[in-house]
Short mmCIF file of C-alpha atoms in Angstrom, two decimals:
data_model
loop_
_atom_site.label_atom_id
_atom_site.label_comp_id
_atom_site.label_asym_id
_atom_site.label_seq_id
_atom_site.Cartn_x
_atom_site.Cartn_y
_atom_site.Cartn_z
CA MET A 1 15.33 25.12 5.94
CA THR A 2 14.71 28.82 5.70
CA ALA A 3 11.59 30.27 4.14
CA GLN A 4 13.76 31.80 1.43
CA TRP A 5 15.26 28.41 0.55
CA VAL A 6 11.77 26.91 0.27
CA ALA A 7 10.52 29.81 -1.86
CA ASN A 8 13.50 29.40 -4.19
CA ALA A 9 12.90 25.64 -4.45
CA VAL A 10 9.25 26.05 -5.43
CA GLY A 11 9.65 29.22 -7.51
CA GLY A 12 7.18 31.07 -5.29
CA GLU A 13 6.71 34.61 -4.04
CA LEU A 14 7.81 34.90 -0.40
CA VAL A 15 5.61 37.00 1.88
CA ALA A 16 7.42 36.29 5.13
CA GLU A 17 10.74 36.87 6.84
CA VAL A 18 13.46 35.32 4.68
CA ASP A 19 15.24 33.62 7.59
CA THR A 20 12.13 32.02 9.14
CA ARG A 21 13.11 28.46 10.04
CA ILE A 22 10.86 25.68 8.71
CA THR A 23 11.20 22.27 10.38
CA SER A 24 8.36 20.19 8.85
CA VAL A 25 5.63 20.19 6.21
CA GLU A 26 1.99 19.26 6.84
CA LYS A 27 -1.29 19.42 4.93
CA ASP A 28 -3.48 18.66 7.96
CA THR A 29 -3.77 21.34 10.63
CA ARG A 30 -4.27 18.61 13.24
CA GLN A 31 -0.74 17.34 12.60
CA ILE A 32 1.02 20.70 12.77
CA THR A 33 3.73 21.40 15.33
CA HIS A 34 5.72 24.57 15.85
CA GLY A 35 7.91 25.41 12.88
CA ALA A 36 5.74 23.74 10.24
CA LEU A 37 5.07 24.80 6.68
CA TYR A 38 1.32 24.37 6.08
CA ALA A 39 0.37 23.26 2.55
CA ALA A 40 -3.08 24.65 1.75
CA PHE A 41 -4.69 22.30 -0.76
CA ILE A 42 -8.02 22.93 -2.44
CA GLY A 43 -10.01 19.69 -2.41
CA GLU A 44 -13.45 18.67 -3.63
CA ARG A 45 -15.09 19.56 -0.32
CA VAL A 46 -12.53 21.59 1.64
CA ASP A 47 -10.36 24.59 0.78
CA GLY A 48 -7.19 24.51 2.84
CA HIS A 49 -6.86 28.28 2.58
CA ASP A 50 -9.83 28.57 4.96
CA TYR A 51 -7.73 26.89 7.66
CA VAL A 52 -4.58 29.01 7.48
CA ALA A 53 -5.48 30.79 10.73
CA ASP A 54 -5.92 27.42 12.45
CA ALA A 55 -2.55 26.32 11.10
CA VAL A 56 -0.86 29.44 12.46
CA GLU A 57 -2.48 28.92 15.85
CA ALA A 58 -1.20 25.33 15.86
CA GLY A 59 2.37 26.47 15.17
CA ALA A 60 2.76 26.90 11.40
CA VAL A 61 5.26 29.65 10.63
CA VAL A 62 4.63 29.83 6.86
CA SER A 63 1.85 28.59 4.56
CA LEU A 64 2.21 27.36 0.98
CA VAL A 65 -0.76 28.86 -0.87
CA SER A 66 -2.17 29.52 -4.33
CA ARG A 67 -3.85 32.78 -3.33
CA PRO A 68 -2.75 35.49 -0.87
CA VAL A 69 -3.69 35.01 2.79
CA ALA A 70 -3.43 37.19 5.92
CA ALA A 71 -0.44 35.30 7.32
CA PRO A 72 3.20 34.63 6.34
CA HIS A 73 3.11 32.63 3.12
CA ILE A 74 4.74 31.51 -0.11
CA LEU A 75 2.50 32.17 -3.10
CA VAL A 76 2.62 29.67 -5.98
CA ASP A 77 0.46 28.86 -8.99
CA ASP A 78 -0.32 25.33 -7.81
CA VAL A 79 0.32 23.93 -4.33
CA GLN A 80 0.57 20.31 -5.48
CA THR A 81 3.18 21.10 -8.13
CA ALA A 82 5.10 23.23 -5.65
CA LEU A 83 5.09 20.47 -3.03
CA GLY A 84 6.62 18.10 -5.60
CA ALA A 85 9.29 20.65 -6.50
CA LEU A 86 10.11 21.17 -2.81
CA ALA A 87 10.47 17.43 -2.22
CA ARG A 88 12.67 17.04 -5.32
CA ALA A 89 15.02 19.83 -4.22
CA TYR A 90 15.14 18.59 -0.64
CA LEU A 91 15.89 15.00 -1.67
CA ALA A 92 18.69 16.18 -3.96
CA LEU A 93 20.20 18.01 -0.98
CA LEU A 94 19.97 14.92 1.25
CA ARG A 95 21.64 12.80 -1.43
CA ALA A 96 24.48 15.28 -1.82
CA GLU A 97 25.12 15.55 1.91
CA GLY A 98 24.66 11.95 3.11
CA ASP A 99 24.51 8.22 2.43
CA LEU A 100 20.89 7.66 1.35
CA THR A 101 19.26 4.77 -0.52
CA VAL A 102 15.88 5.51 -2.08
CA VAL A 103 13.54 2.56 -2.65
CA GLY A 104 10.39 2.78 -4.77
CA ILE A 105 7.68 0.08 -4.74
CA THR A 106 4.83 -0.33 -7.19
CA GLY A 107 2.41 -3.09 -8.15
CA SER A 108 -1.30 -3.79 -8.35
CA ASN A 109 -1.16 -5.59 -5.01
CA GLY A 110 1.18 -5.70 -2.03
CA LYS A 111 2.72 -2.21 -2.09
CA THR A 112 1.68 -1.20 1.40
CA SER A 113 2.45 -4.58 2.99
CA THR A 114 5.93 -4.64 1.41
CA LYS A 115 6.55 -1.06 2.50
CA ASP A 116 5.48 -1.94 6.04
CA LEU A 117 7.86 -4.91 6.11
CA LEU A 118 10.76 -2.74 4.96
CA ALA A 119 9.88 -0.16 7.60
CA GLN A 120 10.48 -2.88 10.19
CA ILE A 121 13.65 -4.48 8.82
CA LEU A 122 15.78 -1.68 7.35
CA PRO A 123 17.85 0.47 9.72
CA ASP A 124 17.44 4.24 9.91
CA VAL A 125 14.41 4.12 7.63
CA VAL A 126 11.67 6.56 6.71
CA ALA A 127 8.56 5.06 5.09
CA PRO A 128 5.07 6.39 4.32
CA VAL A 129 2.36 6.63 6.93
CA GLY A 130 -0.53 4.39 5.88
CA SER A 131 -0.76 4.41 2.09
CA TYR A 132 0.83 7.75 1.16
CA ASN A 133 1.58 6.78 -2.43
CA ASN A 134 0.36 9.58 -4.70
CA GLU A 135 1.43 13.02 -5.88
CA ILE A 136 0.74 14.49 -2.44
CA GLY A 137 1.60 11.62 -0.09
CA LEU A 138 4.95 10.82 -1.72
CA PRO A 139 6.41 14.34 -1.41
CA LEU A 140 5.22 14.53 2.20
CA THR A 141 7.07 11.26 2.91
CA VAL A 142 10.26 12.56 1.27
CA LEU A 143 10.05 15.67 3.43
CA ARG A 144 9.98 13.54 6.60
CA ALA A 145 13.54 12.33 5.93
CA ASP A 146 16.56 14.08 7.43
CA ASP A 147 20.33 13.74 7.52
CA SER A 148 20.10 10.67 9.77
CA THR A 149 17.98 8.75 7.23
CA ARG A 150 19.83 5.93 5.47
CA HIS A 151 16.86 4.31 3.74
CA LEU A 152 13.89 6.15 2.26
CA VAL A 153 11.10 3.76 1.24
CA LEU A 154 8.44 5.17 -1.08
CA GLU A 155 5.19 3.50 -2.09
CA MET A 156 4.29 4.55 -5.62
CA GLY A 157 0.70 4.19 -6.77
CA ALA A 158 -0.70 4.80 -10.23
CA SER A 159 -4.25 5.39 -11.40
CA ALA A 160 -3.58 7.05 -14.77
CA PRO A 161 -0.79 7.00 -17.40
CA GLY A 162 2.21 9.09 -16.41
CA ASP A 163 1.69 8.88 -12.65
CA LEU A 164 4.84 6.87 -11.96
CA SER A 165 7.00 9.00 -14.23
CA TYR A 166 5.88 12.05 -12.28
CA LEU A 167 6.68 10.43 -8.94
CA THR A 168 10.14 9.23 -10.01
CA ARG A 169 11.00 12.71 -11.27
CA ILE A 170 10.41 13.88 -7.71
CA ALA A 171 12.32 10.93 -6.24
CA PRO A 172 14.79 9.13 -8.56
CA LEU A 173 15.33 5.59 -7.29
CA ASP A 174 18.34 3.54 -6.22
CA ILE A 175 16.11 0.46 -5.99
CA ALA A 176 12.89 -0.05 -7.97
CA VAL A 177 10.54 -2.89 -6.97
CA VAL A 178 7.71 -4.13 -9.19
CA LEU A 179 5.43 -6.64 -7.47
CA THR A 180 2.48 -7.50 -9.71
CA VAL A 181 0.44 -6.37 -12.68
CA GLY A 182 -3.15 -7.21 -11.78
CA THR A 183 -6.46 -5.51 -12.38
CA ALA A 184 -6.47 -2.88 -9.62
CA HIS A 185 -7.05 0.58 -11.23
CA LEU A 186 -7.58 -1.13 -14.59
CA GLY A 187 -10.33 1.37 -15.33
CA GLY A 188 -7.72 4.11 -15.71
CA TYR A 189 -5.76 2.22 -18.38
CA GLY A 190 -8.18 0.16 -20.45
CA SER A 191 -6.09 -3.01 -20.71
CA PRO A 192 -3.65 -5.09 -18.63
CA ASP A 193 -0.90 -4.36 -21.19
CA ALA A 194 -1.34 -0.61 -20.77
CA LEU A 195 -1.26 -1.04 -17.01
CA ALA A 196 1.92 -3.14 -17.32
CA GLU A 197 3.55 -0.38 -19.36
CA GLU A 198 2.76 2.09 -16.58
CA LYS A 199 4.29 -0.19 -13.93
CA ALA A 200 7.38 -0.73 -16.11
CA SER A 201 7.91 3.03 -16.31
CA LEU A 202 9.06 2.86 -12.67
CA LEU A 203 12.29 1.32 -13.96
CA ASP A 204 12.98 4.41 -16.07
CA GLY A 205 13.28 6.29 -12.77
CA LEU A 206 16.36 4.34 -11.66
CA VAL A 207 19.56 6.31 -11.17
CA PRO A 208 22.74 5.05 -12.90
CA GLY A 209 23.94 1.95 -11.07
CA GLY A 210 20.48 1.34 -9.60
CA THR A 211 18.84 -2.04 -9.08
CA ALA A 212 15.50 -3.32 -10.40
CA ILE A 213 13.87 -5.99 -8.22
CA LEU A 214 11.21 -7.94 -10.12
CA ASN A 215 8.68 -10.63 -9.23
CA ALA A 216 9.49 -13.50 -11.58
CA ASP A 217 6.19 -15.24 -10.73
CA ASP A 218 4.25 -12.58 -12.64
CA PRO A 219 4.90 -12.96 -16.40
CA ARG A 220 4.26 -9.29 -17.13
CA VAL A 221 6.68 -8.22 -14.43
CA LEU A 222 9.31 -10.74 -15.50
CA SER A 223 9.18 -9.35 -19.04
CA MET A 224 10.37 -6.00 -17.66
CA ALA A 225 13.84 -7.40 -16.99
CA SER A 226 15.15 -6.48 -20.44
CA ARG A 227 13.89 -2.92 -20.05
CA ALA A 228 15.59 -2.54 -16.68
CA SER A 229 18.94 -3.73 -17.99
CA LEU A 230 19.03 -1.58 -21.12
CA GLY A 231 21.84 0.93 -21.43
CA GLU A 232 25.37 1.08 -20.11
CA ASP A 233 24.81 2.87 -16.82
CA GLY A 234 25.49 -0.14 -14.60
CA ARG A 235 21.90 -0.93 -13.66
CA ARG A 236 21.25 -4.42 -12.29
CA VAL A 237 18.24 -6.75 -12.25
CA ARG A 238 17.41 -9.12 -9.39
CA LEU A 239 14.57 -11.65 -9.61
CA PHE A 240 12.60 -13.18 -6.77
CA GLY A 241 9.81 -15.74 -6.65
CA LEU A 242 8.61 -19.15 -5.57
CA GLU A 243 10.98 -22.05 -6.20
CA GLY A 244 10.22 -23.88 -9.43
CA GLN A 245 7.84 -21.21 -10.76
CA GLY A 246 10.14 -19.63 -13.32
CA PRO A 247 13.71 -18.75 -14.33
CA SER A 248 16.82 -18.65 -12.20
CA LEU A 249 16.05 -16.59 -9.11
CA ASP A 250 18.30 -14.38 -7.02
CA LEU A 251 16.06 -15.02 -4.02
CA ALA A 252 13.45 -17.75 -3.67
CA ALA A 253 10.87 -19.06 -1.22
CA VAL A 254 11.48 -22.79 -1.00
CA GLY A 255 8.92 -25.27 0.34
CA LEU A 256 6.14 -22.75 0.87
CA GLU A 257 3.32 -24.03 3.10
CA LEU A 258 0.72 -22.52 5.38
CA ASP A 259 0.68 -22.76 9.16
CA HIS A 260 -2.79 -21.63 10.31
CA GLY A 261 -2.89 -19.20 7.40
CA ARG A 262 0.67 -17.92 7.84
CA ALA A 263 3.33 -18.52 5.18
CA ARG A 264 6.27 -20.72 6.17
CA PHE A 265 9.20 -21.21 3.81
CA THR A 266 12.97 -21.31 3.45
CA LEU A 267 14.63 -18.15 2.18
CA ARG A 268 17.27 -19.22 -0.30
CA ALA A 269 19.65 -17.15 -2.41
CA SER A 270 21.11 -18.18 -5.76
CA ASP A 271 24.46 -18.49 -4.02
CA PRO A 272 24.09 -21.37 -1.50
CA GLU A 273 26.90 -19.90 0.59
CA LEU A 274 24.62 -16.99 1.50
CA GLY A 275 22.49 -19.36 3.58
CA GLY A 276 18.94 -20.59 3.64
CA PRO A 277 17.10 -19.65 6.86
CA GLU A 278 13.55 -20.91 7.47
CA LEU A 279 10.92 -18.47 8.66
CA THR A 280 7.21 -18.21 9.44
CA LEU A 281 5.52 -14.88 8.85
CA ARG A 282 3.12 -13.32 11.33
CA LEU A 283 1.09 -11.91 8.45
CA ILE A 284 -2.02 -13.81 7.35
CA GLY A 285 -2.17 -15.22 3.82
CA ALA A 286 0.07 -17.14 1.42
CA HIS A 287 0.35 -14.06 -0.78
CA HIS A 288 2.52 -12.37 1.86
CA ALA A 289 5.35 -14.71 0.87
CA THR A 290 5.70 -12.58 -2.28
CA ASN A 291 5.76 -9.36 -0.26
CA ALA A 292 8.32 -10.84 2.15
CA LEU A 293 10.53 -11.95 -0.76
CA ALA A 294 10.41 -8.45 -2.22
CA ALA A 295 11.34 -6.90 1.12
CA ALA A 296 14.11 -9.46 1.65
CA SER A 297 15.49 -8.71 -1.82
CA VAL A 298 15.67 -5.00 -1.03
CA ALA A 299 17.37 -5.64 2.31
CA SER A 300 19.84 -7.99 0.65
CA VAL A 301 20.76 -5.38 -1.96
CA CYS A 302 21.25 -2.95 0.94
CA GLY A 303 23.85 -5.31 2.41
CA MET A 304 21.96 -7.13 5.15
CA PRO A 305 22.67 -10.88 5.68
CA LEU A 306 19.86 -13.36 5.04
CA ASP A 307 19.80 -14.71 8.60
CA GLN A 308 19.20 -11.23 9.96
CA ILE A 309 16.59 -10.50 7.29
CA ALA A 310 14.69 -13.70 8.08
CA SER A 311 14.72 -12.99 11.81
CA LEU A 312 13.36 -9.47 11.31
CA LEU A 313 10.69 -10.66 8.85
CA GLU A 314 9.45 -13.20 11.37
CA ALA A 315 9.03 -10.47 13.96
CA ALA A 316 7.30 -8.03 11.60
CA GLY A 317 3.57 -7.48 11.91
CA PRO A 318 0.93 -5.43 10.07
CA LEU A 319 1.55 -1.70 10.55
CA SER A 320 -1.14 -0.08 8.41
CA PRO A 321 -4.79 -0.42 9.50
CA HIS A 322 -7.24 -2.73 7.73
CA ARG A 323 -4.48 -4.89 6.23
CA MET A 324 -5.11 -8.58 6.96
CA ALA A 325 -5.16 -7.98 10.72
CA LEU A 326 -6.57 -10.92 12.70
CA THR A 327 -8.15 -10.04 16.05
CA GLU A 328 -10.08 -12.29 18.44
CA ARG A 329 -12.88 -10.55 20.31
CA ALA A 330 -13.78 -11.26 23.90
CA ASP A 331 -16.80 -13.28 22.71
CA GLY A 332 -14.63 -15.69 20.69
CA VAL A 333 -15.44 -14.23 17.25
CA ARG A 334 -12.35 -13.53 15.16
CA ILE A 335 -12.22 -10.60 12.74
CA LEU A 336 -9.89 -10.74 9.73
CA ASP A 337 -9.81 -7.09 8.72
CA ASP A 338 -8.58 -6.46 5.16
CA ALA A 339 -10.95 -3.63 4.34
CA TYR A 340 -8.47 -1.01 3.13
CA ASN A 341 -8.45 -1.97 -0.53
CA ALA A 342 -9.45 -4.70 -2.94
CA SER A 343 -8.78 -6.08 -6.40
CA PRO A 344 -9.74 -9.46 -7.87
CA GLU A 345 -6.29 -10.83 -7.05
CA SER A 346 -6.22 -9.60 -3.46
CA MET A 347 -9.85 -10.61 -2.93
CA ARG A 348 -9.12 -14.20 -3.98
CA ALA A 349 -6.04 -14.27 -1.75
CA ALA A 350 -8.10 -13.01 1.19
CA LEU A 351 -10.82 -15.63 0.68
CA ARG A 352 -8.20 -18.38 0.68
CA ALA A 353 -6.62 -16.95 3.81
CA LEU A 354 -10.03 -16.95 5.48
CA LYS A 355 -10.47 -20.62 4.65
CA GLU A 356 -7.10 -21.44 6.21
CA VAL A 357 -7.55 -19.33 9.33
CA ALA A 358 -11.10 -20.48 10.05
CA GLN A 359 -10.29 -24.17 10.44
CA GLY A 360 -12.45 -25.51 13.25
CA GLY A 361 -15.00 -22.68 13.03
CA ARG A 362 -17.33 -21.10 10.50
CA SER A 363 -15.80 -19.00 7.70
CA ILE A 364 -17.82 -15.88 6.90
CA ALA A 365 -16.76 -13.54 4.08
CA VAL A 366 -18.20 -10.02 4.11
CA VAL A 367 -17.24 -8.39 0.82
CA GLY A 368 -17.93 -5.00 -0.71
CA GLU A 369 -17.22 -3.34 -4.01
CA MET A 370 -13.87 -3.50 -5.79
CA ARG A 371 -13.63 -0.04 -7.30
CA GLU A 372 -11.87 1.42 -10.36
CA MET A 373 -12.47 -1.78 -12.34
CA GLY A 374 -14.00 -0.10 -15.38
CA GLU A 375 -15.90 -2.35 -17.79
CA ALA A 376 -14.49 -5.44 -16.08
CA SER A 377 -16.33 -4.71 -12.84
CA VAL A 378 -19.39 -6.95 -13.22
CA ALA A 379 -17.44 -9.99 -14.41
CA ALA A 380 -14.81 -9.50 -11.71
CA HIS A 381 -17.41 -9.43 -8.94
CA GLU A 382 -19.19 -12.44 -10.40
CA GLU A 383 -15.94 -14.38 -10.25
CA ILE A 384 -15.53 -13.53 -6.56
CA GLY A 385 -18.94 -15.00 -5.82
CA LEU A 386 -17.96 -18.20 -7.63
CA ASP A 387 -14.66 -18.33 -5.70
CA ALA A 388 -16.54 -18.18 -2.41
CA VAL A 389 -18.68 -21.16 -3.46
CA ARG A 390 -15.75 -23.18 -4.81
CA LEU A 391 -13.80 -22.65 -1.60
CA ARG A 392 -16.82 -23.93 0.34
CA LEU A 393 -16.93 -20.99 2.68
CA ASP A 394 -19.72 -21.23 5.20
CA HIS A 395 -21.27 -17.83 4.44
CA LEU A 396 -20.89 -14.97 1.99
CA LEU A 397 -22.41 -11.58 2.77
CA VAL A 398 -22.19 -9.10 -0.11
CA VAL A 399 -22.61 -5.43 0.77
CA GLY A 400 -23.58 -2.64 -1.62
CA GLU A 401 -24.99 -2.39 -5.12
CA GLY A 402 -21.57 -2.27 -6.77
CA ALA A 403 -20.69 -5.69 -5.36
CA ARG A 404 -24.12 -7.27 -5.92
CA PRO A 405 -22.97 -9.40 -8.92
CA ALA A 406 -20.90 -11.45 -6.45
CA TYR A 407 -24.08 -12.39 -4.59
CA VAL A 408 -25.97 -13.16 -7.79
CA SER A 409 -23.26 -15.43 -9.15
CA ALA A 410 -22.90 -17.28 -5.84
CA VAL A 411 -26.62 -18.06 -5.73
CA ARG A 412 -26.69 -19.06 -9.39
CA GLU A 413 -23.90 -21.57 -8.82
CA GLY A 414 -26.63 -23.87 -7.53
CA SER A 415 -24.95 -25.44 -4.54
CA TRP A 416 -25.67 -22.41 -2.38
CA GLY A 417 -28.88 -20.99 -1.00
CA ASP A 418 -29.05 -19.46 2.45
CA GLU A 419 -25.23 -19.45 2.60
CA ALA A 420 -25.20 -16.28 0.47
CA GLY A 421 -26.76 -13.02 1.57
CA TYR A 422 -27.00 -9.46 0.32
CA ALA A 423 -27.14 -6.21 2.27
CA ALA A 424 -27.76 -2.94 0.45
CA THR A 425 -26.08 -0.85 3.17
CA ILE A 426 -23.47 -1.16 5.87
CA ASP A 427 -26.19 -0.74 8.51
CA GLU A 428 -28.08 -3.70 7.05
CA ALA A 429 -24.90 -5.78 7.05
CA ARG A 430 -24.24 -4.87 10.67
CA ALA A 431 -27.72 -6.07 11.64
CA VAL A 432 -27.32 -9.35 9.75
CA LEU A 433 -24.01 -10.09 11.44
CA ALA A 434 -25.37 -9.22 14.88
CA GLU A 435 -27.88 -12.05 14.46
CA MET A 436 -25.49 -14.47 12.77
CA LEU A 437 -22.18 -14.41 14.65
CA ARG A 438 -21.29 -16.90 17.34
CA PRO A 439 -18.11 -17.93 19.18
CA GLY A 440 -15.56 -19.64 16.93
CA ASP A 441 -16.59 -17.78 13.76
CA THR A 442 -13.96 -16.06 11.65
CA VAL A 443 -15.20 -13.04 9.69
CA LEU A 444 -13.30 -11.57 6.75
CA VAL A 445 -14.15 -7.95 5.88
CA LYS A 446 -12.80 -7.03 2.44
CA ALA A 447 -13.51 -4.19 -0.01
CA SER A 448 -12.03 -1.10 -1.63
CA GLN A 449 -11.62 1.78 0.78
CA GLY A 450 -14.10 3.94 -1.11
CA SER A 451 -16.90 1.50 -0.34
CA GLY A 452 -16.66 2.46 3.33
CA LEU A 453 -16.76 -1.16 4.50
CA TRP A 454 -13.78 -0.47 6.77
CA ARG A 455 -16.30 1.23 9.09
CA LEU A 456 -18.04 -2.11 9.54
CA ALA A 457 -14.69 -3.71 10.37
CA ASP A 458 -14.09 -1.04 13.02
CA ASP A 459 -17.56 -1.62 14.47
CA LEU A 460 -17.06 -5.37 14.63
CA LEU A 461 -13.74 -4.93 16.41
CA GLU A 462 -15.31 -2.65 19.00
CA GLU A 463 -18.00 -5.18 19.88
CA SER A 464 -17.55 -7.93 22.46
CA ALA A 465 -19.74 -10.14 24.55
#
């Protein structure tokens, strides 16, 4: 695009040559290549305007700024709002000029894993890097698409009311996927019902003739079916879930069982003539059956046959870091790294996966704080400690003051003593594990990203005997 086209799209003042060609958009000067538009955000610790000169040196031809700078730029009132407007205009252009299907995924758990699966099974696909799911990451993902993109997969996160409505105004959806309504980010909403209402608002972002794909195993998600089918614009609803768990399903996982922690099941459509291939996922944890069903439902709506979908799902692995990745070190210790994020639901799923994977060796859960839980935080952490005891894990190491109730509840359960430990800091936890670990152990590292426990996972993966 030209600089003038971008300035028109964002309603900004152009201080650059009108025909300057812009080929990409970046907010990180380390990612800039020649022809980039540099978006200068003002953060809590860093002001992007201070790095405009670095961006120019790296190849940026224009900067998107909220105050004048000594370089070619487009001046706007707010860079974040302008980035959203740019993505909205660009996506509208791609839709008008090509055959593009836009998929949006939300849910308290499973968004990134489902997005990563779709990135590996859909053809000509653009999907977010890592967990780009907010008001900055989503527009940047949209702006990575081009006229060869057939499928644009967008992860849509929400931490406050109105977040999803804002994101779907930028990117109206052909397919809207709702996975779960759990307790992640509950602190921003006050109640599960309010959180469910936010997730349901994704369906309002469907274009006429669009398709809602809903997890029938979650009652709050299932109840959204009537909302998705309201109106006379040709919208459709497709349900997926585990066989026997609920109503008639468009796509089901039949005979789900675990094979060394990996979900194995038959993928069956409501129409038996569409086939019923069996598959075993590479991903660790029974909960990934739900994510795989969601991804398979999207691919099916996009016209792919079930046999092909099943084959591609079997080959798919974890793409984003710290997402249930199982690695065996040279010394025989296995690290199950799921330290990117955590909620009560995903924490319980991870503990159960640890139990399955660690058969024949000791199971050691290293857990940190689940953040953004609001008033439910203490009780939620206490329940995790009880889960660890009930699952009869060999050891539980709780790290950080925010997660301490998990340690307290585990010890109070009565059947545990030395099996539970507490470390106030990551350094303390590292020292405890250095003394504890031995060949054959499987160590789960699980916490919200903000706790920083992912650094411990990285350290453990770097170590070997």
